[in-house]
CSV table of C-alpha atoms in Angstrom, one decimal:
chain,number,residue,atom,x,y,z
A,354,MET,CA,-14.9,-14.5,6.6
A,355,ASP,CA,-16.0,-12.6,3.5
A,356,SER,CA,-16.3,-15.7,1.3
A,357,GLY,CA,-18.8,-17.2,3.8
A,358,LYS,CA,-16.4,-20.1,4.4
A,359,ILE,CA,-16.0,-21.1,8.1
A,360,VAL,CA,-12.3,-21.2,8.8
A,361,PHE,CA,-12.3,-22.3,12.4
A,362,SER,CA,-14.9,-23.9,14.5
A,363,GLY,CA,-14.3,-25.2,18.0
A,364,LEU,CA,-10.7,-24.1,17.9
A,365,ASP,CA,-9.1,-24.0,21.4
A,366,ILE,CA,-5.4,-23.2,21.8
A,367,GLU,CA,-3.5,-22.0,24.8
A,368,ILE,CA,0.0,-20.6,24.2
A,369,GLY,CA,2.4,-20.6,27.1
A,370,ARG,CA,4.4,-17.6,28.1
A,371,GLY,CA,8.1,-17.8,27.3
A,372,ALA,CA,7.8,-20.9,25.2
A,373,VAL,CA,8.2,-21.7,21.5
A,374,THR,CA,4.9,-22.8,20.3
A,375,ALA,CA,4.5,-24.3,16.8
A,376,ILE,CA,1.2,-24.2,15.0
A,377,MET,CA,1.2,-26.6,12.1
A,378,GLY,CA,-1.3,-27.9,9.6
A,379,PRO,CA,-1.8,-28.6,5.9
A,380,SER,CA,-1.9,-25.6,3.6
A,381,GLY,CA,-5.1,-23.7,3.5
A,382,THR,CA,-6.2,-24.6,7.1
A,383,GLY,CA,-6.2,-21.0,8.1
A,384,LYS,CA,-2.9,-20.8,10.0
A,385,THR,CA,-2.2,-17.2,8.7
A,386,THR,CA,-5.8,-16.3,9.6
A,387,LEU,CA,-5.1,-17.5,13.2
A,388,LEU,CA,-2.1,-15.0,13.4
A,389,LYS,CA,-4.3,-12.3,12.0
A,390,LEU,CA,-6.8,-13.0,14.8
A,391,ILE,CA,-4.1,-12.8,17.4
A,392,THR,CA,-2.8,-9.5,16.1
A,393,GLY,CA,-6.3,-8.1,15.7
A,394,GLN,CA,-6.1,-7.6,11.9
A,395,VAL,CA,-9.3,-9.6,11.5
A,396,GLY,CA,-12.1,-10.2,14.0
A,397,ALA,CA,-13.8,-13.5,14.7
A,398,ASP,CA,-17.5,-13.8,14.2
A,399,ARG,CA,-17.7,-15.8,17.4
A,400,GLY,CA,-15.4,-16.8,20.2
A,401,GLN,CA,-12.6,-15.0,21.9
A,402,VAL,CA,-8.9,-14.3,21.3
A,403,VAL,CA,-7.3,-13.3,24.6
A,404,VAL,CA,-3.7,-11.9,24.6
A,405,ASP,CA,-2.2,-11.2,28.0
A,406,GLY,CA,-5.7,-10.9,29.5
A,407,HIS,CA,-7.1,-8.6,26.8
A,408,ASP,CA,-9.9,-9.7,24.6
A,409,VAL,CA,-8.5,-8.5,21.2
A,410,ALA,CA,-11.9,-8.1,19.6
A,411,ARG,CA,-13.0,-5.6,22.3
A,412,LEU,CA,-10.1,-3.3,22.0
A,413,ASN,CA,-10.4,0.0,20.1
A,414,ARG,CA,-7.8,1.0,17.5
A,415,LYS,CA,-5.6,2.8,20.0
A,416,GLN,CA,-5.6,-0.1,22.4
A,417,ILE,CA,-4.9,-2.6,19.6
A,418,TYR,CA,-1.9,-0.5,18.5
A,419,ALA,CA,-0.7,-0.4,22.2
A,420,LEU,CA,-1.0,-4.2,22.3
A,421,ARG,CA,0.8,-4.5,19.0
A,422,ARG,CA,3.8,-2.5,20.3
A,423,ARG,CA,4.4,-5.4,22.6
A,424,MET,CA,4.4,-7.8,19.6
A,425,GLY,CA,6.8,-8.5,16.8
A,426,MET,CA,5.9,-10.3,13.6
A,427,LEU,CA,7.9,-11.9,10.9
A,428,PHE,CA,6.0,-12.0,7.6
A,429,GLN,CA,6.3,-14.8,5.1
A,430,ASN,CA,8.1,-12.6,2.6
A,431,GLY,CA,9.8,-10.3,5.1
A,432,ALA,CA,7.6,-7.3,4.1
A,433,LEU,CA,10.5,-4.9,4.4
A,434,LEU,CA,9.8,-1.4,3.3
A,435,THR,CA,11.3,-1.2,-0.2
A,436,ASP,CA,12.1,2.6,-0.1
A,437,LEU,CA,14.3,2.3,3.0
A,438,ASP,CA,17.7,0.6,3.4
A,439,VAL,CA,18.3,-2.2,5.8
A,440,PHE,CA,19.4,0.1,8.6
A,441,GLU,CA,16.4,2.4,8.2
A,442,ASN,CA,14.0,-0.6,8.0
A,443,VAL,CA,15.2,-1.9,11.4
A,444,ALA,CA,15.2,1.7,12.8
A,445,PHE,CA,11.7,2.3,11.5
A,446,PRO,CA,9.7,1.2,14.6
A,447,LEU,CA,12.1,3.1,16.9
A,448,ARG,CA,11.7,6.3,14.8
A,449,GLU,CA,7.9,6.0,14.8
A,450,HIS,CA,7.4,5.2,18.4
A,451,THR,CA,10.3,6.7,20.4
A,452,ARG,CA,12.2,10.0,20.6
A,453,LEU,CA,15.5,8.4,21.2
A,454,PRO,CA,18.6,10.3,20.2
A,455,GLU,CA,20.2,9.3,16.9
A,456,ARG,CA,23.3,7.8,18.6
A,457,LEU,CA,21.2,5.4,20.7
A,458,ILE,CA,19.1,4.4,17.7
A,459,ARG,CA,22.3,3.6,15.8
A,460,THR,CA,23.5,1.5,18.7
A,461,ILE,CA,20.2,-0.4,19.1
A,462,VAL,CA,19.9,-1.1,15.3
A,463,LEU,CA,23.5,-2.3,15.0
A,464,THR,CA,23.1,-4.6,18.0
A,465,LYS,CA,19.9,-6.2,16.5
A,466,LEU,CA,21.6,-6.5,13.1
A,467,HIS,CA,24.6,-8.1,14.7
A,468,ALA,CA,22.3,-10.6,16.4
A,469,VAL,CA,21.0,-11.8,13.0
A,470,GLY,CA,24.5,-11.6,11.5
A,471,LEU,CA,23.8,-8.8,9.1
A,472,ARG,CA,25.6,-5.8,10.6
A,473,GLY,CA,27.6,-5.5,7.4
A,474,ALA,CA,24.5,-5.3,5.2
A,475,ALA,CA,23.2,-2.1,6.9
A,476,SER,CA,23.4,0.0,3.8
A,477,LEU,CA,21.9,-2.4,1.4
A,478,TYR,CA,18.4,-2.1,0.0
A,479,PRO,CA,15.8,-4.9,0.3
A,480,GLN,CA,16.0,-5.6,-3.4
A,481,GLN,CA,19.7,-6.4,-3.0
A,482,LEU,CA,19.1,-9.1,-0.3
A,483,SER,CA,18.6,-12.8,-0.8
A,484,GLY,CA,15.4,-14.4,0.6
A,485,GLY,CA,17.2,-15.6,3.7
A,486,MET,CA,18.9,-12.3,4.4
A,487,GLY,CA,15.6,-10.4,3.9
A,488,ARG,CA,14.0,-12.7,6.4
A,489,ARG,CA,16.8,-12.1,8.9
A,490,VAL,CA,16.5,-8.3,8.5
A,491,ALA,CA,12.8,-8.6,9.1
A,492,LEU,CA,13.6,-10.6,12.2
A,493,ALA,CA,15.9,-7.8,13.4
A,494,ARG,CA,13.1,-5.3,12.8
A,495,ALA,CA,10.6,-7.5,14.6
A,496,ILE,CA,12.8,-7.6,17.8
A,497,VAL,CA,14.0,-4.0,17.7
A,498,MET,CA,11.3,-2.8,20.1
A,499,ASP,CA,12.1,-5.7,22.5
A,500,PRO,CA,8.6,-7.4,22.1
A,501,GLU,CA,7.1,-9.8,24.6
A,502,ILE,CA,5.5,-11.9,21.8
A,503,LEU,CA,7.1,-12.8,18.6
A,504,ILE,CA,5.0,-14.3,15.8
A,505,TYR,CA,6.5,-16.0,12.8
A,506,ASP,CA,4.5,-16.7,9.7
A,507,GLU,CA,6.1,-19.5,7.7
A,508,PRO,CA,9.6,-18.5,8.6
A,509,PHE,CA,11.2,-21.3,6.6
A,510,ALA,CA,9.2,-21.1,3.3
A,511,GLY,CA,11.5,-20.8,0.3
A,512,LEU,CA,14.8,-20.9,2.2
A,513,ASP,CA,17.8,-23.0,1.4
A,514,PRO,CA,19.0,-25.5,4.1
A,515,ILE,CA,21.7,-23.2,5.4
A,516,SER,CA,19.5,-20.2,5.8
A,517,MET,CA,16.8,-22.4,7.3
A,518,GLY,CA,19.2,-23.7,9.9
A,519,VAL,CA,20.3,-20.1,10.7
A,520,VAL,CA,16.7,-18.9,11.1
A,521,LEU,CA,15.8,-22.0,13.1
A,522,ARG,CA,18.6,-21.4,15.6
A,523,LEU,CA,17.8,-17.7,15.7
A,524,ILE,CA,14.2,-18.4,16.7
A,525,ARG,CA,15.3,-20.5,19.6
A,526,SER,CA,18.2,-18.3,20.8
A,527,LEU,CA,16.1,-15.1,20.6
A,528,ASN,CA,13.4,-16.8,22.6
A,529,ASP,CA,15.7,-17.9,25.3
A,530,ALA,CA,18.0,-14.8,25.4
A,531,LEU,CA,15.1,-12.3,25.4
A,532,GLY,CA,12.6,-14.3,27.3
A,533,ILE,CA,9.9,-13.8,24.7
A,534,THR,CA,6.9,-15.9,23.8
A,535,SER,CA,7.3,-17.3,20.3
A,536,ILE,CA,4.5,-18.5,18.0
A,537,VAL,CA,5.7,-20.2,14.9
A,538,VAL,CA,3.2,-21.0,12.1
A,539,THR,CA,4.7,-23.5,9.7
A,540,HIS,CA,4.3,-26.7,7.9
A,541,ASP,CA,8.0,-27.7,8.1
A,542,VAL,CA,7.4,-30.4,10.7
A,543,ARG,CA,11.0,-31.8,10.9
A,544,GLU,CA,12.6,-28.3,11.3
A,545,ILE,CA,10.2,-26.9,13.9
A,546,SER,CA,10.2,-30.1,15.9
A,547,GLN,CA,13.8,-29.5,16.8
A,548,ILE,CA,13.1,-26.3,18.7
A,549,ALA,CA,9.4,-26.3,19.6
A,550,ASP,CA,8.4,-26.7,23.3
A,551,MET,CA,4.8,-27.3,22.3
A,552,SER,CA,3.0,-28.0,19.0
A,553,PHE,CA,-0.5,-27.8,17.7
A,554,ILE,CA,-1.7,-29.4,14.5
A,555,ILE,CA,-4.7,-27.8,13.0
A,556,ALA,CA,-6.9,-29.4,10.4
A,557,GLU,CA,-10.5,-28.9,9.3
A,558,GLY,CA,-10.9,-25.8,11.6
A,559,LYS,CA,-9.8,-27.4,14.8
A,560,VAL,CA,-6.9,-28.7,16.8
A,561,VAL,CA,-6.5,-32.4,15.9
A,562,ALA,CA,-3.4,-33.0,18.0
A,563,SER,CA,-1.2,-31.1,20.5
A,564,GLY,CA,1.8,-31.9,22.6
A,565,THR,CA,5.5,-32.0,22.6
A,566,THR,CA,7.4,-33.3,19.6
A,567,ALA,CA,7.7,-36.8,21.1
A,568,GLU,CA,4.0,-36.9,22.0
A,569,LEU,CA,3.1,-36.0,18.4
A,570,ARG,CA,5.4,-38.7,16.9
A,571,ASP,CA,3.5,-41.4,18.8
A,572,HIS,CA,0.1,-39.8,18.3
A,573,PRO,CA,-2.6,-42.4,17.3
A,574,SER,CA,-4.5,-40.1,14.9
A,575,PRO,CA,-4.1,-41.0,11.3
A,576,ILE,CA,-4.1,-37.3,10.2
A,577,VAL,CA,-1.2,-36.6,12.6
A,578,HIS,CA,0.6,-39.6,11.3
A,579,GLN,CA,0.1,-38.4,7.7
A,580,PHE,CA,1.2,-34.9,8.4
A,581,VAL,CA,4.2,-35.7,10.5
A,582,ASP,CA,5.5,-38.4,8.1
A,583,GLY,CA,4.6,-36.4,5.0
A,584,LEU,CA,2.4,-39.0,3.3
A,585,ALA,CA,0.5,-38.1,0.1
A,586,ASP,CA,-2.6,-40.1,1.0
A,587,GLY,CA,-4.5,-40.3,4.2
A,588,PRO,CA,-7.3,-38.4,5.8
A,589,VAL,CA,-6.2,-35.3,3.9
A,590,PRO,CA,-6.8,-36.5,0.3
A,591,PHE,CA,-4.2,-36.0,-2.4
A,592,HIS,CA,-6.9,-35.4,-5.0
A,593,TYR,CA,-9.2,-32.4,-5.1
A,594,PRO,CA,-12.8,-33.8,-5.3
A,595,ALA,CA,-13.5,-34.7,-8.9
A,596,ALA,CA,-15.6,-37.1,-11.0
A,597,GLU,CA,-14.5,-40.6,-11.5
A,598,TYR,CA,-11.1,-40.6,-13.4
A,599,HIS,CA,-12.1,-43.1,-16.1
A,600,GLU,CA,-15.5,-41.5,-16.7
A,601,GLN,CA,-13.9,-38.1,-17.3
A,602,LEU,CA,-11.2,-39.5,-19.6
A,603,LEU,CA,-13.8,-41.4,-21.6
A,604,GLY,CA,-15.5,-38.3,-22.8
A,605,GLY,CA,-17.9,-37.5,-20.1
A,606,LYS,CA,-18.3,-34.0,-18.8
A,607,VAL,CA,-15.1,-32.0,-18.2
A,608,PHE,CA,-16.2,-30.9,-14.8
A,609,ALA,CA,-18.0,-32.9,-12.2
B,839,MET,CA,-36.7,-4.7,-19.7
B,840,ASN,CA,-36.9,-5.7,-16.1
B,841,ALA,CA,-33.4,-7.2,-16.3
B,842,ILE,CA,-32.0,-4.0,-17.8
B,843,LEU,CA,-33.6,-1.9,-15.0
B,844,ARG,CA,-32.3,-4.3,-12.4
B,845,ASP,CA,-28.8,-4.1,-13.8
B,846,PHE,CA,-29.1,-0.3,-13.9
B,847,VAL,CA,-30.2,-0.1,-10.2
B,848,GLN,CA,-27.5,-2.6,-9.2
B,849,SER,CA,-24.7,-0.7,-10.9
B,850,PHE,CA,-26.1,2.6,-9.5
B,851,LEU,CA,-26.0,1.1,-6.0
B,852,ALA,CA,-22.5,-0.2,-6.5
B,853,PHE,CA,-21.5,3.3,-7.7
B,854,LEU,CA,-23.0,4.9,-4.6
B,855,GLU,CA,-21.2,2.4,-2.4
B,856,ARG,CA,-17.9,3.3,-4.0
B,857,VAL,CA,-18.6,7.0,-3.6
B,858,GLY,CA,-19.4,6.4,0.1
B,859,LEU,CA,-16.2,4.4,0.7
B,860,LEU,CA,-14.2,7.2,-1.1
B,861,VAL,CA,-15.9,9.8,1.1
B,862,ARG,CA,-15.1,7.8,4.3
B,863,PHE,CA,-11.5,7.5,3.1
B,864,ALA,CA,-11.3,11.2,2.5
B,865,LEU,CA,-12.8,12.0,5.9
B,866,ARG,CA,-10.3,9.7,7.6
B,867,LEU,CA,-7.5,11.6,5.9
B,868,ALA,CA,-9.1,14.9,7.0
B,869,VAL,CA,-9.1,13.7,10.7
B,870,ILE,CA,-5.4,12.8,10.7
B,871,LEU,CA,-4.4,15.8,8.7
B,872,PRO,CA,-3.3,18.0,11.7
B,873,SER,CA,-1.0,15.4,13.2
B,874,ALA,CA,0.6,14.8,9.8
B,875,LEU,CA,1.4,18.5,9.3
B,876,MET,CA,3.6,18.2,12.4
B,877,ARG,CA,6.0,16.1,10.4
B,878,PRO,CA,6.7,17.9,7.2
B,879,ARG,CA,9.6,15.9,5.9
B,880,PRO,CA,7.7,13.0,4.3
B,881,ILE,CA,5.4,15.5,2.7
B,882,ILE,CA,8.3,17.4,1.2
B,883,GLU,CA,9.7,14.1,-0.1
B,884,GLN,CA,6.4,13.4,-1.8
B,885,VAL,CA,6.2,16.9,-3.3
B,886,TYR,CA,9.5,16.0,-4.9
B,887,ASN,CA,8.3,12.6,-6.0
B,888,THR,CA,5.1,13.7,-7.5
B,889,GLY,CA,5.9,17.2,-8.5
B,890,ALA,CA,9.6,17.4,-9.5
B,891,MET,CA,9.5,14.0,-11.2
B,892,SER,CA,6.6,15.2,-13.4
B,893,LEU,CA,8.4,18.4,-14.4
B,894,VAL,CA,9.9,17.1,-17.7
B,895,ILE,CA,6.6,15.8,-19.1
B,896,ILE,CA,4.7,18.9,-17.9
B,897,MET,CA,7.2,21.3,-19.4
B,898,THR,CA,7.4,19.5,-22.7
B,899,CYS,CA,3.7,19.3,-23.1
B,900,GLY,CA,3.3,22.9,-22.0
B,901,LEU,CA,5.7,24.0,-24.6
B,902,PHE,CA,4.0,22.2,-27.5
B,903,ILE,CA,0.5,23.2,-26.4
B,904,GLY,CA,1.7,26.8,-26.2
B,905,MET,CA,3.2,26.5,-29.7
B,906,VAL,CA,0.1,25.0,-31.2
B,907,LEU,CA,-2.0,27.7,-29.5
B,908,GLY,CA,0.3,30.3,-31.0
B,909,MET,CA,-0.1,28.8,-34.4
B,910,GLN,CA,-3.9,28.3,-34.4
B,911,GLY,CA,-4.4,31.6,-32.6
B,912,TYR,CA,-2.3,33.5,-35.2
B,913,ASP,CA,-4.2,31.8,-38.1
B,914,LEU,CA,-7.6,32.7,-36.6
B,915,LEU,CA,-6.7,36.3,-35.5
B,916,THR,CA,-5.1,37.3,-38.8
B,917,ARG,CA,-8.6,36.6,-40.4
B,918,PHE,CA,-9.8,39.6,-38.4
B,919,GLY,CA,-6.6,41.5,-38.7
B,920,SER,CA,-6.1,41.5,-34.9
B,921,GLU,CA,-3.0,39.3,-34.4
B,922,GLU,CA,-1.8,41.7,-31.7
B,923,TYR,CA,-4.3,40.0,-29.5
B,924,LEU,CA,-2.5,36.7,-29.7
B,925,GLY,CA,-0.9,37.2,-26.3
B,926,THR,CA,-4.3,37.8,-24.7
B,927,ALA,CA,-5.9,34.9,-26.4
B,928,THR,CA,-3.2,32.3,-25.5
B,929,ALA,CA,-2.8,33.6,-21.9
B,930,VAL,CA,-6.6,33.5,-21.2
B,931,SER,CA,-7.0,30.0,-22.7
B,932,LEU,CA,-3.9,28.7,-20.9
B,933,LEU,CA,-4.8,30.3,-17.6
B,934,ARG,CA,-8.4,29.4,-17.4
B,935,GLU,CA,-8.6,26.0,-19.2
B,936,LEU,CA,-5.7,24.3,-20.8
B,937,GLY,CA,-3.2,24.9,-18.0
B,938,PRO,CA,-5.1,23.2,-15.2
B,939,VAL,CA,-7.0,20.6,-17.3
B,940,VAL,CA,-4.0,19.3,-19.3
B,941,THR,CA,-1.8,19.4,-16.2
B,942,ALA,CA,-4.3,17.4,-14.3
B,943,LEU,CA,-4.6,14.8,-17.1
B,944,LEU,CA,-0.8,14.5,-17.3
B,945,PHE,CA,-0.5,14.4,-13.5
B,946,ALA,CA,-3.0,11.5,-13.4
B,947,GLY,CA,-1.0,9.6,-16.1
B,948,ARG,CA,2.5,10.3,-14.6
B,949,ALA,CA,2.2,10.8,-10.8
B,950,GLY,CA,-1.2,9.3,-10.2
B,951,THR,CA,-0.4,5.9,-11.7
B,952,ALA,CA,3.0,5.9,-9.9
B,953,LEU,CA,1.2,6.6,-6.5
B,954,ALA,CA,-1.4,3.9,-7.2
B,955,ALA,CA,1.1,1.3,-8.3
B,956,GLU,CA,3.4,2.0,-5.3
B,957,LEU,CA,0.6,1.8,-2.7
B,958,GLY,CA,-0.8,-1.3,-4.5
B,959,LEU,CA,2.6,-3.0,-4.4
B,960,MET,CA,3.1,-2.1,-0.8
B,961,ARG,CA,-0.3,-3.8,-0.1
B,962,ALA,CA,0.6,-6.8,-2.2
B,963,THR,CA,4.0,-7.3,-0.5
B,964,ASP,CA,2.5,-7.0,3.0
B,965,GLN,CA,4.3,-3.7,3.7
B,966,ILE,CA,1.1,-2.1,4.7
B,967,ALA,CA,0.2,-5.1,7.0
B,968,ALA,CA,3.7,-5.0,8.4
B,969,MET,CA,3.2,-1.3,9.4
B,970,GLU,CA,-0.1,-2.1,11.0
B,971,ILE,CA,1.6,-4.8,13.1
B,972,MET,CA,4.3,-2.4,14.1
B,973,ALA,CA,1.5,-0.2,15.4
B,974,VAL,CA,2.2,2.4,12.7
B,975,ASP,CA,-0.9,3.7,11.0
B,976,PRO,CA,-0.3,3.4,7.2
B,977,MET,CA,-2.9,6.0,6.5
B,978,ARG,CA,-0.8,8.5,8.5
B,979,ARG,CA,2.6,7.3,7.5
B,980,VAL,CA,2.1,6.4,3.8
B,981,VAL,CA,-1.1,7.6,2.4
B,982,LEU,CA,-1.5,11.1,3.8
B,983,PRO,CA,2.0,12.4,2.8
B,984,ARG,CA,1.5,11.1,-0.7
B,985,PHE,CA,-1.9,12.8,-0.9
B,986,LEU,CA,-0.6,16.1,0.4
B,987,GLY,CA,2.4,15.9,-1.9
B,988,GLY,CA,0.1,15.7,-4.8
B,989,VAL,CA,-2.2,18.5,-3.6
B,990,ILE,CA,0.8,20.8,-3.1
B,991,ALA,CA,2.5,19.9,-6.3
B,992,MET,CA,-0.5,20.3,-8.7
B,993,PRO,CA,-1.0,24.1,-8.5
B,994,LEU,CA,2.8,24.5,-8.9
B,995,LEU,CA,2.8,22.3,-11.9
B,996,VAL,CA,-0.1,24.2,-13.3
B,997,SER,CA,1.8,27.5,-12.9
B,998,ILE,CA,4.9,26.1,-14.6
B,999,PHE,CA,2.8,24.6,-17.4
B,1000,ILE,CA,1.2,28.0,-18.1
B,1001,VAL,CA,4.5,29.9,-18.1
B,1002,VAL,CA,6.1,27.4,-20.4
B,1003,GLY,CA,3.0,27.5,-22.6
B,1004,LEU,CA,3.2,31.3,-22.9
B,1005,PHE,CA,6.8,31.0,-23.8
B,1006,GLY,CA,5.8,28.5,-26.6
B,1007,ALA,CA,3.1,30.7,-27.9
B,1008,GLN,CA,5.5,33.7,-27.9
B,1009,LEU,CA,8.1,31.5,-29.7
B,1010,VAL,CA,5.7,30.8,-32.6
B,1011,GLY,CA,3.7,34.0,-32.7
B,1012,VAL,CA,6.5,36.5,-32.2
B,1013,GLU,CA,9.7,34.8,-33.4
B,1014,LEU,CA,8.2,32.7,-36.2
B,1015,PHE,CA,5.2,34.6,-37.5
B,1016,GLY,CA,6.5,38.1,-36.7
B,1017,VAL,CA,3.7,39.4,-34.4
B,1018,ASP,CA,5.0,42.6,-32.7
B,1019,SER,CA,6.6,41.6,-29.4
B,1020,GLY,CA,5.5,44.8,-27.7
B,1021,SER,CA,1.8,44.3,-28.5
B,1022,PHE,CA,2.0,40.6,-27.7
B,1023,TRP,CA,3.0,41.3,-24.1
B,1024,SER,CA,1.3,44.6,-23.5
B,1025,GLN,CA,-2.1,43.4,-24.8
B,1026,MET,CA,-1.7,40.4,-22.5
B,1027,ARG,CA,-0.8,42.6,-19.5
B,1028,SER,CA,-3.7,45.0,-20.0
B,1029,SER,CA,-6.5,42.4,-20.7
B,1030,VAL,CA,-5.6,39.5,-18.4
B,1031,GLU,CA,-7.4,40.0,-15.1
B,1032,LEU,CA,-6.6,38.7,-11.6
B,1033,GLY,CA,-9.8,36.6,-11.9
B,1034,ASP,CA,-8.3,34.6,-14.8
B,1035,ILE,CA,-5.2,33.7,-12.7
B,1036,ARG,CA,-7.4,32.9,-9.7
B,1037,GLU,CA,-9.6,30.6,-11.8
B,1038,GLY,CA,-6.5,28.7,-13.0
B,1039,LEU,CA,-5.1,28.3,-9.5
B,1040,VAL,CA,-8.5,27.3,-7.9
B,1041,LYS,CA,-8.9,24.7,-10.6
B,1042,GLY,CA,-5.3,23.5,-10.0
B,1043,VAL,CA,-6.0,23.0,-6.3
B,1044,VAL,CA,-9.3,21.3,-6.8
B,1045,PHE,CA,-7.9,18.9,-9.5
B,1046,GLY,CA,-4.9,18.3,-7.3
B,1047,VAL,CA,-7.2,17.2,-4.4
B,1048,ALA,CA,-9.3,15.0,-6.8
B,1049,CYS,CA,-6.5,13.3,-8.7
B,1050,SER,CA,-4.4,12.7,-5.6
B,1051,LEU,CA,-7.3,11.3,-3.6
B,1052,ILE,CA,-8.3,9.0,-6.4
B,1053,ALA,CA,-4.7,7.7,-6.9
B,1054,VAL,CA,-4.1,7.0,-3.2
B,1055,TYR,CA,-7.6,5.5,-2.7
B,1056,GLU,CA,-7.3,3.2,-5.7
B,1057,GLY,CA,-3.7,2.1,-4.7
B,1058,TYR,CA,-4.4,1.7,-1.1
B,1059,ASN,CA,-7.5,-0.5,-1.7
B,1060,ALA,CA,-6.0,-2.4,-4.6
B,1061,MET,CA,-6.4,-6.2,-4.6
B,1062,PRO,CA,-3.1,-7.6,-3.4
B,1063,THR,CA,-2.2,-9.3,-6.7
B,1064,ALA,CA,-0.4,-8.3,-9.9
B,1065,GLU,CA,-3.7,-8.0,-11.7
B,1066,GLY,CA,-5.2,-6.0,-8.8
B,1067,VAL,CA,-2.3,-3.5,-9.0
B,1068,GLY,CA,-2.7,-3.2,-12.7
B,1069,ARG,CA,-6.4,-2.6,-12.4
B,1070,ALA,CA,-5.8,0.1,-9.8
B,1071,THR,CA,-3.4,2.1,-12.0
B,1072,THR,CA,-5.8,1.9,-14.9
B,1073,ARG,CA,-8.7,3.0,-12.8
B,1074,THR,CA,-6.7,5.8,-11.5
B,1075,VAL,CA,-6.1,7.3,-14.9
B,1076,VAL,CA,-9.6,6.7,-16.2
B,1077,ILE,CA,-11.5,8.0,-13.1
B,1078,SER,CA,-9.1,11.0,-12.7
B,1079,ALA,CA,-9.6,12.0,-16.3
B,1080,VAL,CA,-13.4,11.8,-16.2
B,1081,VAL,CA,-13.6,13.5,-12.8
B,1082,THR,CA,-11.3,16.3,-13.9
B,1083,LEU,CA,-13.4,17.1,-16.9
B,1084,ILE,CA,-16.7,17.0,-14.9
B,1085,LEU,CA,-15.2,19.2,-12.2
B,1086,ASP,CA,-13.8,21.6,-14.9
B,1087,TYR,CA,-17.3,22.1,-16.2
B,1088,ILE,CA,-18.8,22.8,-12.7
B,1089,LEU,CA,-15.9,25.1,-11.7
B,1090,THR,CA,-16.1,27.0,-15.0
B,1091,ALA,CA,-19.9,27.5,-14.6
B,1092,LEU,CA,-19.4,28.7,-11.0
B,1093,MET,CA,-16.6,31.1,-11.8
B,1094,LEU,CA,-17.8,32.7,-15.1
C-alpha cells in the first residue's frame, strides 16, 4: 500500500461457489481492501487473488472489465449516480453493456426494482431516498446484469433495524433464487450469522478463525470470543497506544 | 543556501511530475476520443451544462466590458479627434484579447469549478469506483464528455461575449456620447481583418482545451474528502487563470 503499511500477510481465504460467505473483523483490518483486491481495483504486492480460475493481477484492463461484468457490488453508501433517477440508475449497466430494446430494459429494471420492493420509487432521485432505500436501489443495480458473484461492502452500516432485516433477507433470498456467490464484508456479527454459510474473521492481516456460525461461537481463540460477543477489552485493545494515564494527567508530555 | 536550493529542486521535480501526470491524462483522453464521438448525446448535454449555464455571466460581463471599452476608448480617441475609430478600437481589442481571455477566466470560475466539484464529489461518494466495478470506464463515460463539452462551448461563449461587448460599446459610444453610428460600424467593417477574428477563435479553442482539461483533471484526481474537493476547485480556478494568461502571451506572440 502507498502508506507502506502491510495490510495483509499470510492471508488465505477460499470462497465457495453459490454460498453466502461472511468476512468479518474489527474496523481497519482491511476488509474493504480485500474486496478491492477481488475486483482488481488494487493489486497485491505479493500473493495471488484467483477468481474463477483467473489470477486477477495478471489480467489486462479489458480482461478485468470482462471479469467485472460477471460481478455485482454493493457499496457502503450505495454509490448511486446522483444525476440519474432510480430507474436510470438500475438501467445504467444494461444501457452501457447491451443493446437491448427499450421495452426489454424497462421490463428487466422493473423486475429488479420489484425484487427489492422499490418499483414505486422508480422516478425518484437518489437524494430523495432514505439510506435503506438507497442501499436497496444499489442492490437492484448490482443484480441487473445477473452477476455470478455479488459483493457487499458493509451492507448494514447505518441502517435502522427494519431496513437491516430487509437487506439481510434480500441477501439470502437473492443468493438462493439466482444461484450466485455472495461475499459479505461486515462487522455486524449477530445479523450476518443468521444467513452466512461460512464466515472468516480477519484480524492483524490474517484469518484468525473460520467456520460456520456454530463453529465460531465455540471457537477457543480469545480474539474470536471478543469479536463475536462484542467485548470492549481483549486481544484487540480498547485504548490506542498511549503513555501512562496518570503520568500524562500529572503534567508530563502531552504525547507519548 | 543548500536548503533553499534543495527545496527549489524538489518543488521543480514535483511540478514536472504533475505536468507528466496531466500529459498522461490528456493522452488517455485522446486515445478514447474516437469511440466517445460515436455517442454524441452525453457531449451535447455537457455543452448545455458548461456552455448554456454560463451564458448569463458571460453576457453580463461582456456587456459591461464593452461599455467600459466604449467609455475609455471614447475618452482617449477624442484627445486625437478621431472618435469615429471607436468601433475599430473596441472590435479589435475584444476580438483579439478581451473576448477570449475574459471568457476563459469566467469559464474557469463558473463552469471549471462546477466540473471539478462534480467529478470530485463523484469520486468522494464512490460513484467513480461503482462505474469501474460495473465495467464502465469513467474516463469514457464521465470525464471525456465533460471535457469535450467545455472545448466545444468555449469558442461559442467567446463569440457571444464579443458580440455582446460590441453592443455595449455601441450603446455607450453611439447612444450616450453621440459618436456617428455610420462611422462607428463602417470603420469597424473596413479595418477589422479576418486575421483578428481568427486570432480570437484560435485563442478560444486553445483556452477551451486548457481550462476544460485542468478542470476535469483536478476534479477526477481530487482527494475523496470534503477538503480534497474544495482544494480541487480552488486549484482549477488558480491554475486555469495562470495558464490562460501564459498561453495568451505565447499565442499573441505567434500570431502577430
